[in-house]
Amino acid sequence: AALKGGDSESPSIVPGNPDASELLVRLKTKDEDLAMPPSGDGLDDAQVTKLARWIKDGAQWPATPVDPAKVARTPLTSDEAFLRRIYLDILGVPPSAEEARAFPLDKSPGKRTKLVDHLLADPRAADHQMSQWLDLLAENPTLINASLNSTGPFRWFLYDAFRDRKPMDRIVTELLMMRGDAAYGGSAGFAQAAENDAPFAAKGHIVASAFLGIELQCARCHDSPYHSTTQKDLYSLAAMLSRKTLTVPKTSQVPAGFFEKKGRESLIQVTLKPDEPVAPEWPFPEATGVSDGEGIDRLVEDPKDLRERFTALVTAPDNLRFSRVLANRIWKRLMGAGLVEPAQDWEGRDASHPALLEWLAAELVSNGYDTDHLVRLIVTSRAYQLEPSAEDLAALAPGQRFFNAPGRRRLTAEQVLDSLHASTGKTIDSEELTFVYDGRHPLGRRQTLGIPRRGWMFASLNNERDRPSLALPHAQASVDVMEAFGWNGSRQMPVFARETEPNVLQPGILANGTLMQVLSRASWRSELADLAVEAKSPSALLDTLYLRFLSRLPRWEERDAFLPEIAKGFEGRLVPESRQTVPVLPPPLPLATWLNHVSPEANTIQLEVEKRVQQGPPPDPRLEDGWREVYEDIVWTLANIREFAWIP
């Protein structure tokens, strides 16, 4: 850290040159504003002399000792744990009870590799990829009226691209060209950044961090104080994307009076003069290894199209940073930390395993940017299939990040939601995500995102002034769960890392939230009710529940705890057909939308909808109430076990 420097990015120590070392300057100075330490007696002359001699001799620093326990390999994970891990990592949902029962019994050679190939071919793999890229690319569609940095719903472009298994360089190319219809799901939706004074500067920041590992957020208004990037770098990208020379908007300029303050020199610098035109130029030849010139002409259809040139520069095979950033992101998603951390900001960062990163990137390029190829390489490796480590790998220094075991990972918010529905056998209950779309209003202002069937399909449910008449109570029950686990549907900026620290809301929403109360119910015509009705024995029913929720059979102590309870009254759990009463559902309510939401009746309607959501569906009349409630308690318990929310 001393050699690289801190916030000023000037090294504190220059090996071999004590006079140029800021450390000694601060120790010797009489200036009270600069002297270190800032209080106390400080170091004596002998100590300062010893430091000066050490720097003059090369400032050799002893290597950090390696704890043998930290490099010891963990055991190979069990078949049950591998099955659950690989399903969650590729499809985002756990295996079915039948799959969880059969896989450990399969004795055929290479069964894990066969399973990987089977899952990579599953269409649901596209669903699991969506969440990461919607965060990184800051997709932020509002359901009604534009707000700050809201975008078009380019999710459908991405989803179709993943389902069609397009190469990643082609997906990025089509995304950055921003074609199609912004309101109906084309990549043109990525071009939007509503109420933003420089929308293409916002996109330049997103592209650089997502695909090049270059952080440009601070460069929006001034040169980056902690990086080598400048404001001109960002607006050069923006100029290429907008296909014209730009100037920085006055609303994104640091006021001149800021620099007139007395005291220490500000870390913030602006080398771009006010109203100075910024030409469309590629600013990162050194960081990426690719330069703009005649070599790019062969990669584009129209060499004069500046946006197309920019796209080609980002995705060109010569751009070593692009392939390495993609490889690093895939490694991070599967192993719990990147070979380079943080994944979006590579300046001054070392790779923990540079040769491995280079090889993975070369594999990606030589296999046509097929990300499935890279996923297969990683998940079929011994490194991936080991039992996880309890360490936070991303927080370790590169030299201490050994990957002798994958990092332990919690389920993402979308995985929690999707796993709850998959385990209980219930589809997501949600309204259509719209406040109005009846054909009379253009989709650009009145948005519909359809009815979600997976967690990634939700978006912010905010409406203007938070009007109760425009609430979406069914969708809100699912959104409440995802928000507790770090999801945010309003992505005004790219989300590089979600909040993953445990908090009281997480067990609270699973234990007491509306969604879990509904999903754990053996409701009328539900899979949970059918399982209970058709079960051959209490033991078989308990096995099935464990396989559905945890992808394994119950341990002996768990069996001893639950089996006596579910066995009580098992034989008499079914209500005779003559006493069964088919539930009578309440009548449908009128639809409250933007067109009628100001009427008093609209609030009354939505409050009644919310009440119905909280009540949930009626219980299945085939099951005796007392036994059914014990059965539902066991279902609720399995969803609230800590193991459910973690990847094994």
XYZ file of C-alpha atoms in Angstrom:
648
model
C 0.000 0.000 0.000
C 2.857 2.373 0.777
C 4.449 1.720 -2.608
C 1.184 2.307 -4.485
C 0.061 5.258 -2.412
C -3.316 5.952 -0.868
C -5.955 8.518 -1.805
C -3.407 10.819 -3.455
C -2.036 7.902 -5.505
C 1.482 9.204 -4.768
C 3.746 6.563 -3.231
C 4.650 7.025 0.408
C 7.901 5.149 -0.132
C 10.256 5.302 -3.129
C 12.703 2.409 -2.649
C 16.320 3.593 -2.810
C 15.403 7.303 -2.537
C 14.590 8.513 1.001
C 14.416 12.173 -0.078
C 11.606 11.404 -2.553
C 9.659 9.342 -0.040
C 6.659 11.221 1.316
C 6.818 9.119 4.471
C 10.102 10.746 5.506
C 8.986 14.180 4.334
C 6.012 14.007 6.700
C 8.125 12.704 9.575
C 10.712 15.506 9.274
C 8.558 18.533 8.371
C 7.858 21.346 10.819
C 4.590 22.244 9.037
C 1.821 21.405 11.509
C -0.644 20.747 8.695
C 1.611 18.106 7.142
C 3.474 16.596 10.086
C 2.876 12.951 10.929
C 1.817 11.710 13.324
C -0.504 14.724 13.745
C -0.267 14.679 17.550
C 2.031 13.377 20.251
C 5.803 13.329 20.361
C 6.316 11.586 17.032
C 9.367 9.506 16.128
C 12.795 10.306 17.506
C 15.840 10.947 15.307
C 17.150 7.397 15.682
C 13.885 5.927 14.453
C 13.732 8.309 11.489
C 17.341 7.455 10.614
C 16.543 3.744 10.746
C 13.588 4.246 8.360
C 15.729 6.326 5.979
C 18.399 3.605 5.912
C 15.761 0.943 5.259
C 14.323 2.924 2.314
C 17.797 3.598 0.918
C 18.523 -0.138 1.022
C 15.464 -0.862 -1.121
C 12.626 -0.954 1.438
C 12.460 -4.722 1.405
C 9.289 -6.000 3.015
C 9.122 -9.521 4.428
C 6.661 -11.816 2.712
C 3.456 -12.440 4.622
C 3.740 -15.869 6.223
C 1.260 -18.385 4.865
C -0.804 -20.364 7.322
C -0.702 -23.999 6.101
C -4.338 -24.400 7.126
C -5.327 -21.702 4.635
C -3.877 -23.542 1.669
C -5.037 -27.027 2.633
C -7.675 -28.386 0.278
C -11.116 -29.085 1.673
C -12.704 -32.490 0.943
C -14.654 -33.156 -2.229
C -18.277 -32.222 -1.683
C -20.966 -34.903 -1.456
C -23.237 -35.804 -4.359
C -26.196 -34.228 -2.560
C -24.361 -30.940 -2.030
C -22.914 -30.902 -5.559
C -26.354 -31.497 -7.062
C -27.883 -28.597 -5.169
C -24.912 -26.314 -5.857
C -24.822 -26.946 -9.591
C -28.595 -26.512 -9.984
C -28.517 -23.195 -8.136
C -25.413 -22.007 -10.002
C -26.664 -22.828 -13.492
C -30.469 -22.695 -13.267
C -30.975 -20.582 -10.154
C -33.413 -23.101 -8.628
C -32.930 -26.337 -6.650
C -33.458 -29.796 -8.171
C -36.791 -31.570 -7.899
C -37.334 -34.214 -5.228
C -37.071 -36.933 -7.873
C -33.737 -35.586 -9.144
C -32.395 -35.190 -5.619
C -33.381 -38.767 -4.794
C -31.893 -40.324 -7.936
C -28.537 -38.562 -8.316
C -26.742 -39.990 -5.238
C -27.892 -43.486 -6.241
C -26.462 -43.155 -9.754
C -23.161 -45.059 -9.865
C -22.286 -44.357 -13.511
C -18.847 -42.825 -14.205
C -18.752 -39.146 -15.124
C -22.242 -38.496 -13.819
C -21.341 -35.016 -12.573
C -20.054 -33.946 -15.975
C -23.147 -35.406 -17.649
C -25.336 -33.450 -15.246
C -23.451 -30.232 -16.028
C -23.983 -30.713 -19.767
C -27.671 -31.439 -19.167
C -28.157 -28.253 -17.125
C -26.234 -26.016 -19.522
C -28.676 -27.090 -22.240
C -31.690 -26.263 -20.032
C -33.560 -23.089 -21.156
C -33.852 -22.020 -17.500
C -30.127 -21.216 -17.530
C -30.979 -17.984 -19.358
C -33.208 -16.905 -16.458
C -30.389 -17.279 -13.968
C -27.999 -15.105 -15.993
C -30.398 -12.187 -16.086
C -30.129 -10.847 -12.553
C -26.384 -10.199 -12.682
C -26.531 -8.314 -15.973
C -29.605 -6.244 -15.092
C -27.651 -5.038 -12.045
C -24.391 -4.377 -13.892
C -26.107 -2.616 -16.802
C -28.446 -0.605 -14.526
C -31.679 -1.619 -16.217
C -34.281 0.590 -14.553
C -37.667 0.588 -16.285
C -40.336 2.603 -14.510
C -43.918 1.457 -14.858
C -45.244 4.944 -15.382
C -43.557 8.206 -16.414
C -39.817 8.661 -16.670
C -37.745 9.299 -13.552
C -34.018 9.818 -12.922
C -31.924 7.359 -14.942
C -34.908 5.233 -15.865
C -34.324 3.130 -18.986
C -36.287 1.128 -21.449
C -36.889 -2.529 -20.544
C -33.950 -3.924 -22.504
C -34.341 -7.075 -20.386
C -36.200 -8.808 -23.206
C -33.321 -8.219 -25.616
C -30.892 -9.735 -23.094
C -33.171 -12.651 -22.274
C -33.688 -13.568 -25.925
C -29.938 -13.310 -26.513
C -29.151 -15.676 -23.633
C -31.859 -18.121 -24.672
C -30.543 -18.066 -28.239
C -27.059 -18.754 -26.802
C -25.467 -15.926 -28.718
C -21.710 -15.431 -28.195
C -20.986 -12.834 -25.539
C -19.117 -10.515 -27.898
C -22.159 -10.461 -30.171
C -24.528 -9.795 -27.265
C -22.411 -6.838 -26.164
C -22.139 -5.607 -29.753
C -25.900 -5.615 -30.219
C -26.422 -4.033 -26.812
C -24.034 -1.153 -27.478
C -25.466 -0.451 -30.917
C -28.757 0.307 -29.122
C -31.108 -0.604 -31.925
C -34.756 -1.591 -32.046
C -37.637 -0.196 -30.039
C -36.856 1.202 -26.599
C -40.335 0.596 -25.200
C -40.879 -2.932 -26.521
C -37.648 -4.469 -25.279
C -35.022 -3.706 -27.918
C -31.448 -2.831 -27.010
C -32.377 0.806 -27.748
C -33.754 0.806 -24.203
C -30.145 0.772 -22.985
C -29.614 4.187 -24.613
C -32.109 5.814 -22.289
C -31.156 7.545 -19.052
C -34.140 9.767 -18.367
C -33.728 13.160 -16.669
C -29.954 12.780 -17.010
C -28.010 15.787 -18.295
C -25.486 13.546 -20.090
C -27.120 10.160 -20.719
C -24.280 8.789 -22.839
C -21.768 9.677 -20.145
C -23.875 7.513 -17.833
C -23.700 4.703 -20.396
C -19.950 5.151 -20.812
C -19.537 4.647 -17.068
C -21.666 1.490 -17.166
C -19.882 0.001 -20.180
C -16.399 0.711 -18.838
C -17.094 -0.862 -15.456
C -19.092 -3.849 -16.748
C -16.835 -4.878 -19.644
C -13.452 -3.191 -19.135
C -12.954 -3.091 -15.378
C -12.458 0.692 -15.526
C -14.229 2.809 -12.912
C -15.416 6.192 -14.236
C -18.118 7.237 -11.806
C -16.182 10.201 -10.382
C -15.189 11.342 -13.879
C -18.742 12.499 -14.512
C -17.980 15.901 -12.927
C -14.181 15.972 -12.496
C -11.045 13.893 -12.872
C -11.049 10.763 -10.735
C -9.219 11.608 -7.492
C -8.285 7.988 -6.791
C -7.696 6.784 -10.346
C -5.756 7.826 -13.417
C -8.946 8.342 -15.432
C -10.047 11.853 -16.286
C -13.288 13.609 -17.084
C -12.152 13.790 -20.692
C -11.853 9.984 -20.818
C -15.500 9.539 -19.884
C -16.809 12.190 -22.256
C -14.678 10.789 -25.074
C -16.614 7.531 -24.654
C -19.875 9.474 -24.472
C -18.970 11.298 -27.686
C -18.324 8.011 -29.497
C -21.660 6.608 -28.288
C -23.546 9.772 -29.274
C -21.651 9.974 -32.602
C -20.649 13.615 -32.166
C -18.393 16.003 -30.284
C -19.713 16.871 -26.820
C -19.226 19.412 -24.079
C -19.758 18.758 -20.405
C -23.171 20.081 -19.285
C -22.992 22.919 -16.790
C -24.951 20.801 -14.316
C -22.069 18.285 -14.356
C -19.313 20.850 -13.823
C -17.613 21.636 -10.521
C -18.307 25.310 -9.712
C -15.235 27.517 -10.102
C -15.714 28.796 -6.558
C -14.967 25.346 -5.208
C -11.281 25.773 -6.038
C -11.046 29.206 -4.450
C -11.235 27.761 -0.932
C -8.133 28.125 1.176
C -6.341 25.324 2.974
C -4.990 22.082 1.681
C -4.980 21.473 -2.023
C -8.122 19.654 -3.098
C -7.914 16.065 -4.275
C -10.487 17.007 -6.913
C -8.948 18.288 -10.147
C -10.590 19.307 -13.416
C -8.233 19.258 -16.381
C -11.092 19.720 -18.860
C -11.796 23.416 -19.318
C -15.410 24.664 -19.074
C -17.269 24.261 -22.370
C -14.212 22.637 -23.963
C -15.374 20.370 -26.818
C -14.544 16.695 -26.344
C -13.908 14.771 -29.543
C -15.024 11.154 -29.939
C -11.782 9.257 -29.265
C -10.864 5.895 -27.777
C -9.096 6.772 -24.487
C -7.962 3.340 -23.274
C -5.390 1.822 -25.656
C -2.950 1.065 -22.842
C -5.462 -0.480 -20.428
C -7.096 -2.670 -23.089
C -4.277 -3.391 -25.528
C -6.369 -2.274 -28.521
C -6.064 1.017 -30.412
C -8.394 2.744 -32.815
C -7.111 2.695 -36.374
C -7.240 0.822 -39.642
C -7.317 -2.516 -37.828
C -10.793 -1.701 -36.506
C -12.124 -0.958 -40.008
C -12.325 -4.657 -40.841
C -14.519 -5.270 -37.781
C -17.239 -2.755 -38.644
C -19.793 -2.343 -41.405
C -19.533 1.450 -41.467
C -16.087 2.775 -40.444
C -17.563 6.277 -40.109
C -20.118 5.179 -37.506
C -18.459 6.228 -34.251
C -20.734 4.094 -32.083
C -19.955 1.037 -34.175
C -16.228 1.753 -33.861
C -16.598 2.066 -30.099
C -18.447 -1.246 -29.982
C -15.753 -2.949 -32.034
C -13.027 -1.541 -29.791
C -14.768 -2.936 -26.701
C -15.363 -6.415 -28.147
C -12.322 -6.845 -30.412
C -10.300 -10.036 -29.844
C -7.262 -7.775 -29.354
C -8.993 -6.175 -26.359
C -7.421 -8.355 -23.674
C -9.237 -6.529 -20.898
C -12.701 -7.414 -22.303
C -12.151 -11.168 -22.314
C -10.393 -11.123 -18.949
C -13.121 -9.078 -17.289
C -15.762 -11.496 -18.595
C -13.737 -14.515 -17.446
C -13.229 -12.908 -14.042
C -16.959 -12.274 -13.649
C -17.799 -15.909 -14.426
C -15.139 -17.137 -11.991
C -16.446 -14.790 -9.292
C -20.052 -15.952 -9.723
C -19.101 -19.610 -9.361
C -16.216 -19.445 -6.877
C -17.346 -16.680 -4.532
C -14.688 -14.099 -5.434
C -12.911 -12.844 -8.522
C -9.325 -13.483 -9.462
C -9.297 -9.663 -9.562
C -11.235 -7.753 -6.920
C -13.259 -5.621 -7.177
C -14.462 -6.957 -10.499
C -15.473 -3.529 -11.837
C -12.303 -1.636 -10.910
C -8.969 -3.155 -11.987
C -6.726 -0.120 -11.688
C -3.900 -0.882 -9.302
C -5.288 -4.372 -8.612
C -3.329 -7.572 -8.993
C -4.833 -10.878 -10.050
C -4.487 -13.598 -7.445
C -3.685 -16.091 -10.241
C -2.642 -14.112 -13.350
C -1.757 -17.176 -15.438
C -5.140 -18.762 -14.694
C -6.970 -15.554 -15.617
C -5.054 -15.293 -18.884
C -5.800 -18.932 -19.726
C -9.522 -18.606 -18.971
C -9.722 -15.470 -21.138
C -7.891 -17.231 -23.985
C -10.306 -20.171 -23.696
C -13.238 -17.764 -23.929
C -11.901 -16.054 -27.074
C -10.744 -19.231 -28.817
C -14.173 -20.795 -28.249
C -16.071 -17.937 -29.842
C -16.944 -16.114 -26.593
C -19.111 -19.058 -25.548
C -19.627 -18.420 -21.835
C -21.111 -21.904 -21.369
C -17.715 -23.308 -22.342
C -16.059 -21.357 -19.543
C -18.758 -22.296 -17.023
C -18.280 -25.955 -17.935
C -14.506 -25.706 -17.470
C -14.912 -24.245 -14.005
C -17.746 -26.375 -12.604
C -16.217 -29.645 -13.785
C -12.946 -28.765 -12.036
C -11.921 -30.170 -8.695
C -11.532 -26.616 -7.361
C -15.260 -25.911 -7.798
C -16.377 -29.278 -6.428
C -14.634 -28.933 -3.054
C -16.478 -28.097 0.145
C -16.737 -24.317 0.586
C -14.521 -22.175 2.756
C -15.928 -20.015 5.529
C -13.594 -17.135 4.597
C -14.738 -14.040 2.751
C -12.446 -14.566 -0.231
C -13.219 -11.218 -1.850
C -11.934 -9.382 1.229
C -8.529 -11.097 1.126
C -5.444 -9.611 -0.504
C -4.560 -11.234 -3.857
C -1.586 -13.004 -2.313
C -3.839 -14.550 0.312
C -6.669 -15.585 -2.030
C -5.641 -19.155 -2.776
C -8.959 -20.701 -3.919
C -8.025 -23.934 -2.180
C -11.786 -24.042 -1.639
C -14.670 -22.090 -3.195
C -16.131 -19.303 -1.085
C -19.347 -19.873 0.805
C -22.178 -18.029 -0.903
C -25.661 -17.106 0.149
C -28.535 -17.411 -2.293
C -29.261 -14.224 -4.191
C -32.593 -12.547 -3.610
C -33.941 -14.007 -6.850
C -32.722 -17.486 -5.912
C -34.462 -17.240 -2.536
C -37.749 -16.268 -4.167
C -37.512 -18.808 -6.986
C -36.409 -21.594 -4.619
C -39.355 -20.968 -2.307
C -41.756 -21.342 -5.220
C -39.943 -24.344 -6.695
C -39.849 -26.152 -3.338
C -43.520 -25.559 -2.579
C -44.577 -26.220 -6.172
C -46.416 -22.921 -6.499
C -46.058 -20.408 -9.316
C -45.365 -16.762 -8.569
C -48.596 -14.933 -7.766
C -48.430 -11.453 -9.220
C -50.475 -8.943 -11.079
C -49.334 -7.776 -14.466
C -46.572 -5.259 -13.760
C -48.314 -2.200 -15.132
C -50.412 0.682 -13.879
C -52.239 0.978 -17.161
C -51.868 -0.292 -20.653
C -55.040 -0.408 -22.682
C -53.750 0.564 -26.137
C -54.707 4.207 -25.715
C -51.334 5.331 -24.345
C -47.912 4.901 -25.922
C -45.702 2.354 -24.204
C -42.965 4.930 -23.801
C -44.855 6.477 -20.861
C -47.221 3.717 -19.767
C -45.125 0.616 -19.303
C -46.027 -3.053 -18.933
C -43.496 -5.709 -17.939
C -45.935 -8.595 -18.048
C -46.639 -11.146 -15.301
C -43.430 -12.353 -13.592
C -42.659 -16.055 -13.487
C -39.100 -15.703 -12.118
C -37.590 -13.280 -9.628
C -35.561 -11.308 -12.192
C -38.751 -10.245 -13.965
C -39.819 -7.906 -11.159
C -39.039 -4.197 -11.176
C -39.571 -1.248 -8.882
C -43.256 -0.987 -7.963
C -43.004 2.698 -7.085
C -45.726 4.924 -8.447
C -46.034 8.666 -8.421
C -46.621 9.920 -4.866
C -46.926 6.318 -3.587
C -50.664 6.264 -4.132
C -52.426 3.298 -2.453
C -54.826 3.049 -5.363
C -51.873 2.091 -7.592
C -50.455 -0.541 -5.258
C -49.729 -4.037 -6.574
C -50.271 -6.175 -3.434
C -49.630 -9.578 -5.048
C -46.310 -8.464 -6.526
C -45.397 -6.583 -3.345
C -45.365 -9.819 -1.309
C -42.587 -11.188 -3.536
C -40.707 -7.887 -3.745
C -40.659 -7.622 0.066
C -38.746 -10.927 0.255
C -36.235 -9.962 -2.435
C -35.592 -6.520 -0.955
C -34.769 -8.111 2.416
C -32.098 -10.156 0.629
C -30.432 -7.231 -1.134
C -32.427 -6.737 -4.337
C -33.399 -3.269 -5.492
C -35.587 -2.742 -8.523
C -34.622 0.924 -8.853
C -31.148 0.842 -10.392
C -30.276 4.481 -10.949
C -26.624 3.399 -10.976
C -25.057 0.010 -11.759
C -25.099 -2.408 -8.852
C -21.661 -4.007 -8.547
C -22.182 -5.754 -5.227
C -25.406 -6.200 -3.322
C -25.619 -5.969 0.432
C -25.021 -9.545 1.575
C -24.542 -9.086 5.303
C -27.151 -10.936 7.386
C -29.801 -8.699 8.896
C -32.904 -9.118 11.004
C -35.228 -8.522 8.035
C -34.144 -11.757 6.343
C -35.315 -14.264 8.958
C -38.174 -11.911 9.768
C -39.592 -11.905 6.239
C -39.218 -15.686 5.880
C -40.755 -16.354 9.286
C -43.563 -13.797 9.295
C -43.907 -12.378 5.781
C -47.078 -12.668 3.760
C -45.423 -14.701 1.022
C -44.128 -17.461 3.306
C -47.464 -17.739 5.094
C -49.119 -18.308 1.730
C -46.490 -20.635 0.250
C -46.318 -22.900 3.312
C -50.065 -23.506 3.253
C -51.448 -26.784 1.947
C -53.973 -24.808 -0.030
C -56.719 -25.969 -2.302
C -55.390 -27.691 -5.438
C -51.749 -27.118 -4.437
C -48.800 -29.514 -4.811
C -48.236 -29.466 -1.052
C -51.798 -30.629 -0.491
C -51.496 -33.335 -3.161
C -48.252 -34.590 -1.559
C -49.990 -34.922 1.797
C -53.038 -36.635 0.338
C -51.077 -39.116 -1.793
C -48.299 -39.909 0.740
C -47.826 -43.633 1.447
C -46.328 -43.091 4.904
C -45.212 -40.307 7.252
C -41.564 -41.250 6.623
C -41.957 -41.061 2.831
C -43.693 -37.677 3.120
C -40.934 -36.279 5.342
C -38.290 -37.554 2.914
C -40.020 -35.823 0.019
C -40.218 -32.507 1.872
C -36.507 -32.598 2.707
C -35.610 -33.476 -0.869
C -37.726 -30.595 -2.183
C -36.412 -27.960 0.221
C -32.839 -29.047 1.008
C -32.051 -31.563 -1.777
C -31.180 -34.281 0.736
C -32.807 -36.807 3.039
C -33.353 -35.902 6.699
C -30.602 -36.787 9.151
C -31.412 -39.094 12.040
C -31.789 -36.291 14.578
C -34.103 -34.425 12.181
C -36.139 -37.540 11.564
C -36.459 -38.081 15.311
C -37.692 -34.491 15.744
C -40.242 -34.347 12.925
C -41.460 -37.878 12.261
C -43.436 -38.366 15.508
C -45.271 -35.088 14.892
C -46.238 -35.805 11.304
C -47.135 -39.399 12.196
C -49.738 -38.292 14.765
C -53.080 -38.488 13.051
C -51.533 -39.471 9.722
C -53.960 -42.309 9.151
C -56.937 -40.054 9.827
C -55.635 -36.973 8.022
C -58.099 -37.284 5.125
C -61.581 -35.800 5.436
C -64.323 -38.143 4.140
C -65.583 -36.983 0.796
C -69.053 -36.490 2.210
C -67.717 -33.836 4.638
C -65.530 -32.011 2.129
C -66.665 -28.511 1.208
C -65.299 -26.972 -1.940
C -64.017 -23.472 -1.081
C -66.016 -20.578 -2.454
C -63.679 -17.922 -3.822
C -64.617 -14.251 -3.357
C -65.990 -12.456 -6.413
C -63.511 -10.589 -8.625
C -62.987 -6.914 -7.941
C -63.068 -4.029 -10.415
C -59.672 -3.050 -11.835
C -57.968 0.019 -10.370
C -55.545 1.627 -12.855
C -54.050 5.006 -13.671
C -57.249 5.848 -15.528
C -59.482 5.642 -12.447
C -57.058 5.714 -9.504
C -58.108 9.160 -8.245
C -61.631 7.978 -7.450
C -62.284 7.052 -3.784
C -63.439 3.581 -4.799
C -59.971 2.812 -6.190
C -58.410 2.974 -2.721
C -61.155 0.755 -1.310
C -60.604 -1.806 -4.090
C -56.849 -2.007 -3.552
C -57.216 -2.284 0.224
C -59.545 -5.240 -0.311
C -57.020 -6.801 -2.725
C -54.292 -6.399 -0.094
C -56.531 -8.020 2.517
C -57.146 -10.993 0.235
C -53.423 -11.358 -0.429
C -52.691 -11.438 3.298
C -55.414 -14.013 3.886
C -54.019 -16.223 1.164
C -55.760 -19.088 -0.594
C -58.169 -21.355 1.304
C -56.798 -24.607 2.774
C -57.432 -27.878 0.971
C -60.724 -29.353 2.255
C -59.389 -32.923 1.875
C -57.105 -32.540 4.920
C -58.114 -32.410 8.590
C -57.294 -28.987 10.012
C -55.257 -30.149 13.019
C -52.964 -32.488 11.075
C -52.695 -30.039 8.174
C -51.445 -27.267 10.465
C -48.670 -29.520 11.833
C -47.726 -30.438 8.266
C -47.608 -26.757 7.276
C -45.443 -25.995 10.326
C -42.876 -28.509 9.091
C -42.914 -26.950 5.612
C -42.439 -23.501 7.197
C -39.562 -24.809 9.331
C -37.663 -26.239 6.358
C -37.857 -22.908 4.520
C -36.549 -21.143 7.626
C -33.576 -23.418 8.265
C -30.352 -21.477 7.613
C -29.227 -24.196 5.198
C -32.052 -23.299 2.813
C -30.614 -19.837 2.093
C -27.017 -20.939 1.414
C -25.322 -22.698 -1.479
C -23.670 -25.865 -0.103
